[in-house]
mmCIF file of C-alpha atoms in Angstrom:
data_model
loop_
_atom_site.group_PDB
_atom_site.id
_atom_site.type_symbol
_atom_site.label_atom_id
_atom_site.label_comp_id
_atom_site.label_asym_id
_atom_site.label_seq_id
_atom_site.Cartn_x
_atom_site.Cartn_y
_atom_site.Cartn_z
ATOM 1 C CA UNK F 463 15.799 -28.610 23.174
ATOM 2 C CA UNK F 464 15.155 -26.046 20.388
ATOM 3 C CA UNK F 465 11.500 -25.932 18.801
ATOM 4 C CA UNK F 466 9.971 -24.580 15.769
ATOM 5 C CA UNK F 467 6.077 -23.351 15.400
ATOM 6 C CA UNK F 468 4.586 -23.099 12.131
ATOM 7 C CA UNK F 469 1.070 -21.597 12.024
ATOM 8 C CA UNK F 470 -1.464 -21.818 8.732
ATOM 9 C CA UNK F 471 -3.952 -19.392 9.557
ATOM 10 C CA UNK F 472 -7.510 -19.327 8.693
ATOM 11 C CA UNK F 473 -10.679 -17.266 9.850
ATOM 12 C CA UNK F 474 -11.916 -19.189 12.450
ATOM 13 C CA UNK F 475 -8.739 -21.526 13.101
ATOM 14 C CA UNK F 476 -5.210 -21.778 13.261
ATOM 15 C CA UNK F 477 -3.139 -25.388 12.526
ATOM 16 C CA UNK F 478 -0.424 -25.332 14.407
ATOM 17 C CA UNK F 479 2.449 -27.342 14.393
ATOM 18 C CA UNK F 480 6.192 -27.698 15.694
ATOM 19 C CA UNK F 481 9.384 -29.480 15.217
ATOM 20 C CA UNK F 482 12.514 -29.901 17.052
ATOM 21 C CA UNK F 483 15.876 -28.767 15.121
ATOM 22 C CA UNK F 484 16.175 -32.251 13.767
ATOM 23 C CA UNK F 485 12.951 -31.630 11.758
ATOM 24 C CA UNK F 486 10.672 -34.385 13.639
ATOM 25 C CA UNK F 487 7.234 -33.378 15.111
ATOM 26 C CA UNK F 488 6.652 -32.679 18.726
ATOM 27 C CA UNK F 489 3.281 -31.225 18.394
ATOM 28 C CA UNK F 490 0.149 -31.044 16.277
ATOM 29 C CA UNK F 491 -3.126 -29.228 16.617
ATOM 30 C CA UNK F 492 -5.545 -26.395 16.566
ATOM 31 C CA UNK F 493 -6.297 -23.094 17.962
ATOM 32 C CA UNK F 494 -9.079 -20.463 17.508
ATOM 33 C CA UNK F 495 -7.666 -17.344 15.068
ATOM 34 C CA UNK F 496 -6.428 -14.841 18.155
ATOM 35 C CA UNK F 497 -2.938 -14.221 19.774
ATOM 36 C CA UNK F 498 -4.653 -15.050 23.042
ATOM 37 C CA UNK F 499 -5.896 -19.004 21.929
ATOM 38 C CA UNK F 500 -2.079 -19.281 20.138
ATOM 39 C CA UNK F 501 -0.736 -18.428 23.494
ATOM 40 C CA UNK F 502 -2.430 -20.356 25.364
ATOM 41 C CA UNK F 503 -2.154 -23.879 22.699
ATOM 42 C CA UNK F 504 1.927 -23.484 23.555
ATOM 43 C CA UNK F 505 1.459 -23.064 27.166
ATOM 44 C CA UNK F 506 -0.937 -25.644 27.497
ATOM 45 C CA UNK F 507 1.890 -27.811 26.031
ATOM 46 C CA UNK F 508 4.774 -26.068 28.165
ATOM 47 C CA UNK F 509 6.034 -25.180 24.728
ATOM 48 C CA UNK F 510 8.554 -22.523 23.690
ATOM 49 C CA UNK F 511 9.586 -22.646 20.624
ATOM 50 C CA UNK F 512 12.472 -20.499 19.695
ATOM 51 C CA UNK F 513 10.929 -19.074 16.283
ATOM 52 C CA UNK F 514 6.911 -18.977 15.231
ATOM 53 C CA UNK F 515 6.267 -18.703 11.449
ATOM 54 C CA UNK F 516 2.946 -17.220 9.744
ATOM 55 C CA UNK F 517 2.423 -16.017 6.532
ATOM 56 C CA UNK F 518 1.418 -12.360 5.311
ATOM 57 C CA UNK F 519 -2.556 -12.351 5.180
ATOM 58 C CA UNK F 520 -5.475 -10.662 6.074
ATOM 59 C CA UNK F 521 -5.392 -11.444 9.709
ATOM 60 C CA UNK F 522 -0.982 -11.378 9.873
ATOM 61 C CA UNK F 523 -0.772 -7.621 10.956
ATOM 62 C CA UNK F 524 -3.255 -8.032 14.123
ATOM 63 C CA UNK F 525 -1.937 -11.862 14.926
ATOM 64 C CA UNK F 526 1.683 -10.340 14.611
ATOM 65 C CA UNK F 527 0.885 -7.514 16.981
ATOM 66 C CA UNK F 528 -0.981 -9.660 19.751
ATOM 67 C CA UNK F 529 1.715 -12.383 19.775
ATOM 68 C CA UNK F 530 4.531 -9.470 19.989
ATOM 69 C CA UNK F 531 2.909 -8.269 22.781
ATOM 70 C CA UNK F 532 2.326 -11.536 24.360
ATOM 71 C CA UNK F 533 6.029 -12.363 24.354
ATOM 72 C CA UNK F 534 5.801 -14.501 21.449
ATOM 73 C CA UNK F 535 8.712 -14.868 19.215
ATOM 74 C CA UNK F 536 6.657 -14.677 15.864
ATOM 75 C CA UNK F 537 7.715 -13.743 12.686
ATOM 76 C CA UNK F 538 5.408 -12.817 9.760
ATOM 77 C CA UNK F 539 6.721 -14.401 6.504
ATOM 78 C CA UNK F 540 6.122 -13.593 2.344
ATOM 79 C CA UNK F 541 3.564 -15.382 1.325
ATOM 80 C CA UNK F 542 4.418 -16.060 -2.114
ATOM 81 C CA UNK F 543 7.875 -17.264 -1.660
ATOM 82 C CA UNK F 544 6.506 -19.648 1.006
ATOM 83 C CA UNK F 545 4.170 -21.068 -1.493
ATOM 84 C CA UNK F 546 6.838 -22.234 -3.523
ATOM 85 C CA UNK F 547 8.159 -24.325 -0.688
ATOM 86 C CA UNK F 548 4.509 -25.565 0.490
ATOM 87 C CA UNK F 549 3.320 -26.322 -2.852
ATOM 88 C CA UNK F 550 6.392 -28.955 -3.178
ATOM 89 C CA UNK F 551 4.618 -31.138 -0.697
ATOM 90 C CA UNK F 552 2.477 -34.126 -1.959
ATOM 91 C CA UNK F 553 -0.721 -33.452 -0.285
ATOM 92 C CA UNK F 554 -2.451 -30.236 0.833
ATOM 93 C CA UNK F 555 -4.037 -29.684 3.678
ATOM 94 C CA UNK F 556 -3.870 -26.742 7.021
ATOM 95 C CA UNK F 557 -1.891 -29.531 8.966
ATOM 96 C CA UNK F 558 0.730 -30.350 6.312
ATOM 97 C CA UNK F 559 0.830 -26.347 5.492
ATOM 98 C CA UNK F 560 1.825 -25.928 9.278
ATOM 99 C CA UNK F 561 4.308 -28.631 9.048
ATOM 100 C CA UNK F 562 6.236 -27.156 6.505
ATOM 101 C CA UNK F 563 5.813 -23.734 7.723
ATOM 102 C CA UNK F 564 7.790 -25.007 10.992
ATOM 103 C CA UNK F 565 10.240 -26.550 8.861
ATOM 104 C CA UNK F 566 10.949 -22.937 6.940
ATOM 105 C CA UNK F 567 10.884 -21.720 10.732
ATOM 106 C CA UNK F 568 13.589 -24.777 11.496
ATOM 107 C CA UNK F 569 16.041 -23.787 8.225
ATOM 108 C CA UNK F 570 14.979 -20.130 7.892
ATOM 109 C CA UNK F 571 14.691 -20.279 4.455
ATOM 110 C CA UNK F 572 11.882 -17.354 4.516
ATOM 111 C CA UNK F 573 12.104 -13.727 3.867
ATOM 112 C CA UNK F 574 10.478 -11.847 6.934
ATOM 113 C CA UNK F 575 7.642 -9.124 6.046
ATOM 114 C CA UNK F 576 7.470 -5.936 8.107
ATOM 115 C CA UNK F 577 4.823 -5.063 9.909
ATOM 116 C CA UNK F 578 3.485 -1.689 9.944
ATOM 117 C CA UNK F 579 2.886 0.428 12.818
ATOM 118 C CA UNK F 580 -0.375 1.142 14.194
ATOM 119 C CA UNK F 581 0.293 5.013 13.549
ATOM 120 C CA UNK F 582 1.106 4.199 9.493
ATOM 121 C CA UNK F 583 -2.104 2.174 9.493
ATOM 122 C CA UNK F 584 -4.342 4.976 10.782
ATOM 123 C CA UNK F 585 -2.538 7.011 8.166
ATOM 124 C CA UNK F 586 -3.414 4.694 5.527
ATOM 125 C CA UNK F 587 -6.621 3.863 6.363
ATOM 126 C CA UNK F 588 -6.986 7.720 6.211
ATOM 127 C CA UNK F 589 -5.836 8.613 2.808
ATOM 128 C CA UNK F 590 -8.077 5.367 1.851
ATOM 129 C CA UNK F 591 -11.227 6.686 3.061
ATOM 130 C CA UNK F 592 -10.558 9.455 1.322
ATOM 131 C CA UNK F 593 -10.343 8.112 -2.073
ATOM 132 C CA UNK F 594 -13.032 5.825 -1.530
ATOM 133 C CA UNK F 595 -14.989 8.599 -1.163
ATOM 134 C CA UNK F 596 -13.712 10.586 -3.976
ATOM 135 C CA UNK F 597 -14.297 7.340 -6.186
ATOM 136 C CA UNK F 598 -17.354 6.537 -5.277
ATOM 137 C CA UNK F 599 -18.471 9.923 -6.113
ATOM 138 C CA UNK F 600 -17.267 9.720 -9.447
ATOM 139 C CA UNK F 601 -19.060 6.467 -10.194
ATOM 140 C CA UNK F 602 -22.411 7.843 -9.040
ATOM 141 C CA UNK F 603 -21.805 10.561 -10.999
ATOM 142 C CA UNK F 604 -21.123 8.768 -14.356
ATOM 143 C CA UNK F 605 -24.032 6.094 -14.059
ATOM 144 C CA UNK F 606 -26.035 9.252 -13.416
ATOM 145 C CA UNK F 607 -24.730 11.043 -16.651
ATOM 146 C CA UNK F 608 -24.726 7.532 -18.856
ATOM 147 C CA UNK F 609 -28.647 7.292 -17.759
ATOM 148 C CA UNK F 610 -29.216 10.913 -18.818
ATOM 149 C CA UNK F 611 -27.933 10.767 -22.611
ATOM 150 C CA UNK F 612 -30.311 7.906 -22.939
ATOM 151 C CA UNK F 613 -33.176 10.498 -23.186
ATOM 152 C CA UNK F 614 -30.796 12.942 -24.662
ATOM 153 C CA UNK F 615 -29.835 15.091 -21.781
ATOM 154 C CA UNK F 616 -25.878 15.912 -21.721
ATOM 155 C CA UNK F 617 -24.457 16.925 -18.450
ATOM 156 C CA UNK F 618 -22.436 19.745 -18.608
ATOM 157 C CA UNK F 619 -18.996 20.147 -17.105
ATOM 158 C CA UNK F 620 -19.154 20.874 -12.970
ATOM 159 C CA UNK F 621 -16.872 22.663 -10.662
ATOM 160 C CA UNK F 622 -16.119 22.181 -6.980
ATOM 161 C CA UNK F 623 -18.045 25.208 -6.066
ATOM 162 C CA UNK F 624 -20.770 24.549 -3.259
ATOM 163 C CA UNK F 625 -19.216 20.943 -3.270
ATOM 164 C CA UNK F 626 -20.825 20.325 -6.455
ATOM 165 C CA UNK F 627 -24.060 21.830 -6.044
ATOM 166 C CA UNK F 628 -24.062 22.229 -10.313
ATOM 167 C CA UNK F 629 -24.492 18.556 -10.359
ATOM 168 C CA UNK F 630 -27.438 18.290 -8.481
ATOM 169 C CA UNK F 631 -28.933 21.511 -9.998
ATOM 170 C CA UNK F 632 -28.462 19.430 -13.420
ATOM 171 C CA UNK F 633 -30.194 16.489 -12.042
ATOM 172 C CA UNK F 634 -32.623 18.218 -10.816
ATOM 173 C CA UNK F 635 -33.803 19.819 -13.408
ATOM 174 C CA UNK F 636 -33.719 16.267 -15.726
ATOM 175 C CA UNK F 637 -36.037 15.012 -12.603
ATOM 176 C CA UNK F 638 -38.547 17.822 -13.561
ATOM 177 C CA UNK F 639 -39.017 16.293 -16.856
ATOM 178 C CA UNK F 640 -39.995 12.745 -16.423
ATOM 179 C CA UNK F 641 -41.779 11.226 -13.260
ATOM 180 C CA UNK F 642 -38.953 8.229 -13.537
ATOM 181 C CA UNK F 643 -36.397 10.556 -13.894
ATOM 182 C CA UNK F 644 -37.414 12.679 -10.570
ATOM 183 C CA UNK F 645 -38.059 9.272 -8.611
ATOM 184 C CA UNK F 646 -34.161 8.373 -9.530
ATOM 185 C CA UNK F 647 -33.599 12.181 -8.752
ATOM 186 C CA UNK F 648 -35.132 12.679 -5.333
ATOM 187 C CA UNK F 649 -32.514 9.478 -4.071
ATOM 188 C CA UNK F 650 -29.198 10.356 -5.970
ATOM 189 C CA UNK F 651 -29.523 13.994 -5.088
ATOM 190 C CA UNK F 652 -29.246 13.605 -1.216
ATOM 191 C CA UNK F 653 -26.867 10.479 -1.740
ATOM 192 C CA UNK F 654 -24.366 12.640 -4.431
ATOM 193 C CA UNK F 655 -24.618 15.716 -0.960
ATOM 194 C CA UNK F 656 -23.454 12.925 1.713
ATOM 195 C CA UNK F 657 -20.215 11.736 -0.574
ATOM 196 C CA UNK F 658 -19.060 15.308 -1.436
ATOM 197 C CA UNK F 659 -19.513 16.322 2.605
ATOM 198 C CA UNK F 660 -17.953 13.040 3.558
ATOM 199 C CA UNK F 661 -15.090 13.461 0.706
ATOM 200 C CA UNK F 662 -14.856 16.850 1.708
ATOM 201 C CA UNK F 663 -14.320 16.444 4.941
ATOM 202 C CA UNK F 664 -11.867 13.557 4.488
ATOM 203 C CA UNK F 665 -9.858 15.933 2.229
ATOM 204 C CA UNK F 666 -9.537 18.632 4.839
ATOM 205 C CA UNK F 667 -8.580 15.698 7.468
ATOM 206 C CA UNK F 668 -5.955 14.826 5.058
ATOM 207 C CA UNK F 669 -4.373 18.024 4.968
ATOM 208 C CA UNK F 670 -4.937 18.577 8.515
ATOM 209 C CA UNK F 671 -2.863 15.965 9.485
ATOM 210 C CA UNK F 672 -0.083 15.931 6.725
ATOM 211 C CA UNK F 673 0.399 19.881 7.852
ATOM 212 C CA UNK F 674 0.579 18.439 11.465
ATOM 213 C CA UNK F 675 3.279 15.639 10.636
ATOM 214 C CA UNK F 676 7.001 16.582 10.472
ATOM 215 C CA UNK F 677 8.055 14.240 7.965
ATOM 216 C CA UNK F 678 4.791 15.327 5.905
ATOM 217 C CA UNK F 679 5.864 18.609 5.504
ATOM 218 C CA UNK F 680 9.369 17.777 5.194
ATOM 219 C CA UNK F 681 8.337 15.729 2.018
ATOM 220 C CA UNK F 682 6.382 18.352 0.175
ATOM 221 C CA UNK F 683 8.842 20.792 -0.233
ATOM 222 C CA UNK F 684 9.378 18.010 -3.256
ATOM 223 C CA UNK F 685 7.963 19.985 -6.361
ATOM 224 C CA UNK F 686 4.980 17.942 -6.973
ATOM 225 C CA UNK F 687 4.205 16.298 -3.751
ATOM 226 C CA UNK F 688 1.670 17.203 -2.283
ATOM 227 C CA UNK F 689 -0.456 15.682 1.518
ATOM 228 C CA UNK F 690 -1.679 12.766 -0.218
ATOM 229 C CA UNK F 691 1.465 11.949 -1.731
ATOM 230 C CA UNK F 692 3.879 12.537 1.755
ATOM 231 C CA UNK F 693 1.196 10.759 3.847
ATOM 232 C CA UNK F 694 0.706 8.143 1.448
ATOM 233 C CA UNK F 695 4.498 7.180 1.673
ATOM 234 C CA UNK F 696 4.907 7.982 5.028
ATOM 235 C CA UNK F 697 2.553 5.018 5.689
ATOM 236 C CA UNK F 698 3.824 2.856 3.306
ATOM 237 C CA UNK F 699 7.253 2.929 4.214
ATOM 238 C CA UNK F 700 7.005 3.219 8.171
ATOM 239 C CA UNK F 701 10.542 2.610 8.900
ATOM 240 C CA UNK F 702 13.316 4.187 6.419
ATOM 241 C CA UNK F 703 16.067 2.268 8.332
ATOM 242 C CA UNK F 704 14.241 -0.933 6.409
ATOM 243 C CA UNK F 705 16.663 0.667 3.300
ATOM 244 C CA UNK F 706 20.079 0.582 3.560
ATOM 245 C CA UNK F 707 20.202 2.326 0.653
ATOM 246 C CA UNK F 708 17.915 5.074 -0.707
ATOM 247 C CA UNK F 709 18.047 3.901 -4.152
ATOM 248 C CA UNK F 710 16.225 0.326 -2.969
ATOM 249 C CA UNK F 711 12.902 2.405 -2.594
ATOM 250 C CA UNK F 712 12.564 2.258 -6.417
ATOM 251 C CA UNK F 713 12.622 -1.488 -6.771
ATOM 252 C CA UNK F 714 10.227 -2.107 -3.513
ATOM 253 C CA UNK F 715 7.877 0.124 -5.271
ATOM 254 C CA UNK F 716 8.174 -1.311 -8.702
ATOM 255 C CA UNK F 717 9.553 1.486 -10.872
ATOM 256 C CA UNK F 718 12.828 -0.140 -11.683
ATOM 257 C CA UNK F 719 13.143 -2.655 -15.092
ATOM 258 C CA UNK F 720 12.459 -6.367 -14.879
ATOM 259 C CA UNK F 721 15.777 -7.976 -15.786
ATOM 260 C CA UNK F 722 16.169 -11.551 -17.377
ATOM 261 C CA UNK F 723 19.460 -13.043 -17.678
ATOM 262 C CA UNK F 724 20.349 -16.853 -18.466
ATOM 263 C CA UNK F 725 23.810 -18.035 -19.920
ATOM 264 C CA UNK F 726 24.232 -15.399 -23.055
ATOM 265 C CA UNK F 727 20.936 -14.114 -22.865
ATOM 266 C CA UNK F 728 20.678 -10.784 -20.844
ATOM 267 C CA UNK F 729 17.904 -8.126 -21.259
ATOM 268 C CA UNK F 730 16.413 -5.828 -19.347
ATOM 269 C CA UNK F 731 12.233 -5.190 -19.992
ATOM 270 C CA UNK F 732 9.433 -2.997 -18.293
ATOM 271 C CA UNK F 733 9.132 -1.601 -14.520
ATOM 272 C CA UNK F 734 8.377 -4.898 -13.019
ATOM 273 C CA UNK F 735 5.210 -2.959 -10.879
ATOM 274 C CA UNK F 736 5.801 -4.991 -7.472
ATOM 275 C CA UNK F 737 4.910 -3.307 -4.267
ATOM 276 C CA UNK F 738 2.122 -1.233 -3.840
ATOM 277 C CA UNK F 739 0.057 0.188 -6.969
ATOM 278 C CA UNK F 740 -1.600 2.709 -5.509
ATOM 279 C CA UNK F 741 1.775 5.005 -4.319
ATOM 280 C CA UNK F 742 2.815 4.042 -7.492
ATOM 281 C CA UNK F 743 0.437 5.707 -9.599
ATOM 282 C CA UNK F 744 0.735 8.887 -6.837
ATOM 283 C CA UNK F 745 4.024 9.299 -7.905
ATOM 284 C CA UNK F 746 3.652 9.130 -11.031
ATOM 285 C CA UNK F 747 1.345 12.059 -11.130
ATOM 286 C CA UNK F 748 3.427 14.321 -9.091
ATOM 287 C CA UNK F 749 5.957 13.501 -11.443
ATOM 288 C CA UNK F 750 3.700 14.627 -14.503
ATOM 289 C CA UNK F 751 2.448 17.692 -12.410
ATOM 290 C CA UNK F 752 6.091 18.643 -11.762
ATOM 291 C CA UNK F 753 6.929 18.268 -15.444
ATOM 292 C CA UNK F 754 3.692 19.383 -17.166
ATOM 293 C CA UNK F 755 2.553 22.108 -14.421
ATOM 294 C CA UNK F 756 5.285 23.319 -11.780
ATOM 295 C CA UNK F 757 6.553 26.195 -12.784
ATOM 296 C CA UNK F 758 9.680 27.312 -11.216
ATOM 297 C CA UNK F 759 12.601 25.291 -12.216
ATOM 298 C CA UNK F 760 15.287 22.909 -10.151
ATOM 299 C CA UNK F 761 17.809 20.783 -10.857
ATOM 300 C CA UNK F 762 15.119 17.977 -10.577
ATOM 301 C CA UNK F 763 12.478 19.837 -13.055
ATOM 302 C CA UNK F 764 15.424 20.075 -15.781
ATOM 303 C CA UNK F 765 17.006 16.870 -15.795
ATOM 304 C CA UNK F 766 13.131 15.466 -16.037
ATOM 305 C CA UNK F 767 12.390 17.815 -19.362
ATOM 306 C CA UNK F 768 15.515 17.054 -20.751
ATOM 307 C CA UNK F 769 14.590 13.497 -20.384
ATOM 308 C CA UNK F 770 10.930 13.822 -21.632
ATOM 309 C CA UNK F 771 12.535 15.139 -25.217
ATOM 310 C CA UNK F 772 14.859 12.320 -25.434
ATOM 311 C CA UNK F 773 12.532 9.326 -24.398
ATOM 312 C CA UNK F 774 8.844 10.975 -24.382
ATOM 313 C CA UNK F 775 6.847 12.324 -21.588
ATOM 314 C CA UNK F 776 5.170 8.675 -20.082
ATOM 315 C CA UNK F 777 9.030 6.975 -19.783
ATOM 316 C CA UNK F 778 10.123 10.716 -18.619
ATOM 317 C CA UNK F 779 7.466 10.269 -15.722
ATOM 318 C CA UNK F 780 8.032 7.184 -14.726
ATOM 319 C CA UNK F 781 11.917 7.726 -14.195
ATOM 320 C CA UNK F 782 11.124 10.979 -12.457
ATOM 321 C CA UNK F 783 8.779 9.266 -10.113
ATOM 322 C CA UNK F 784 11.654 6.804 -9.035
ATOM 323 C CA UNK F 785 13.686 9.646 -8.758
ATOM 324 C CA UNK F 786 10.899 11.498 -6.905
ATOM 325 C CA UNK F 787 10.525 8.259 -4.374
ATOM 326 C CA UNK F 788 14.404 8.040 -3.874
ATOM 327 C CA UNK F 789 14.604 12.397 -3.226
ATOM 328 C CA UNK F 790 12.012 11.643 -0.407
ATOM 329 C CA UNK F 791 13.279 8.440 1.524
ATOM 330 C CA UNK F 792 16.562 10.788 1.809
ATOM 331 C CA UNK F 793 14.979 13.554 3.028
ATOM 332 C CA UNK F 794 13.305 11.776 5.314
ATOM 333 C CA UNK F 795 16.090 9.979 6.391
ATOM 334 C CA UNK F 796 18.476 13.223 5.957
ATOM 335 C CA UNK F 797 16.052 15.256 8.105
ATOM 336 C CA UNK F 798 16.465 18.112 5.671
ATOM 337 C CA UNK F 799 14.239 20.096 3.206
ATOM 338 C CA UNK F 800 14.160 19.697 -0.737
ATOM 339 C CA UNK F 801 16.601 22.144 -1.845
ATOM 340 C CA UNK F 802 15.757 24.158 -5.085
ATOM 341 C CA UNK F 803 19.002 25.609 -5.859
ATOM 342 C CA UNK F 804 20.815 22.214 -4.866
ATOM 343 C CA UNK F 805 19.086 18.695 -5.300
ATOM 344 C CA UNK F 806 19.894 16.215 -2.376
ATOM 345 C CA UNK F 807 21.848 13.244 -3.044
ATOM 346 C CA UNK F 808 20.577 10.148 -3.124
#
């Protein structure tokens, strides 16, 4: 007989229960939150079931792996659609979550998330660390500055030289002044040195490895992309077989309009901003940089200036970075360079 798993998944436990293909329950329980303890909760039971359901969370990516590699036939599902479903249900608890997670599993009503690759992972966790970084340099450097102007000392403007050795100078030199001042000196000196060598060095990794990567170099040939940008989407997409057709990119990113149609009403609004926010806002500045700084001209450069005089420069830049996301997810999946004479087709 066919059976269906549902798992709610928690921290320290997982509720797990299944159903036959009639929709009554064969099993009910608990396991401790690891592929190995889910595992070992079906055998224990000499239970199969033909289809596992989980939702997307901050423990679905490792749980997904282990149970793929354990043979399981699991399948990681959205979230937020589920909820609709689950938040039908009178009561709710982990048990009655699990039950009617293994009845989406039983009707397949769900729509399946993809799980990453361990190599895109790395990648993001990469270009993360390096903005991290970058950011939390910024935000020592403002409280730093804000303190300052309270006894009337204004920061000048800073470089990159020496990794910012200006900065400190500056601080240093406001230290001299005030006994508070040099105690708050003496600790935000060496700390404002260990984020510019760490960010530093994350930047060069960066590049490193986008120089490294096929696909990474493939991608900036784009006007406007640059490693953060390639690797960036490289990670996020993984797979570019998951798009039939290049032009879906621009919706799973969030840079197409919201639409809203009911009997004669029909209108179309703002970029509905789904997907990730972050890649979003990349490609939105390498579509300003293309438009406000590249230099040589293409195909892609024109039709984005002729835009930006018909509609203004922010709607300009948004369109271009949908266009930019599209131009790269065919590359990539053309195996070709960005020609300048000769846009590719997307």
């Amino acid at each position: 007989m066919e059976h269906y798993a549902g798992l709610d998944v928690s921290l320290k436990e997982i509720s797990i229960c299944v159903v036959d293909r009639d929709g009554k329950m064969i099993a009910r329980g608990a396991c401790p939150s690891d592929p190995e303890g889910v595992a070992g909760w079906f055998r224990n039971r000499s239970l199969m079931p033909r289809r596992i359901v989980h939702e997307s969370g901050n423990l679905s990516i490792w749980l997904q792996r282990g149970m793929t590699r354990l043979g399981l036939p699991a399948t990681c599902i959205d979230a937020r659609k589920a909820h609709k479903s689950l938040s039908a249900r009178l009561n709710k608890s982990d048990a009655s979550d699990a039950e009617g997670l293994a009845q989406l599993a039983r009707t397949g009503w769900f729509t399946e998330v993809h799980i990453r690759s361990e190599e895109a992972d790395r990648l993001r966790c990469l270009v993360g660390a390096r903005e991290r970084s970058i950011r939390l340099r910024k935000d020592l450097e403002g409280h730093i500055r804000g303190v300052l102007k309270t006894f009337g000392i204004r920061m000048v403007g800073i470089g990159e030289g020496r990794q910012r050795q200006a900065f400190r100078d500056q601080l240093a030199a406001a230290g001299a002044t005030d006994p508070v001042l040099r105690a708050i000196a003496d600790g935000f000196i060496s700390a404002h040195a260990t984020l510019c060598k760490v960010a530093d060095d994350l930047d060069k990794a960066v590049k490193k490895r986008a120089k490294a990567h096929p696909v990474a170099r493939r991608l900036m040939t784009i006007p406007g992309v640059g490693p953060v940008n390639a690797l960036s989407f490289i990670a996020l997409v993984d797979d570019p077989g998951r798009f039939s057709r290049t032009s879906d990119v621009g919706a799973f990113l969030g840079l197409t309009p919201k639409r809203h149609q009911s009997g004669e009403v029909d209108w179309s609004g703002r970029v509905s901003k789904c997907g990730d926010g972050a890649m979003r806002g990349l490609l939105f500045e390498a579509a300003s940089c293309m438009i406000g700084q590249v230099k040589r001209f293409s195909p892609l450069k024109s039709w984005a200036v002729r835009l930006a005089g018909r509609r203004g420069f922010r709607k300009a830049a948004v369109a271009t970075a949908r266009k930019i996301a599209v131009l790269m997810l065919t590359l990539w999946k053309n195996g070709t360079d960005y020609q300048w004479t000769k846009e590719a087709t997307a």
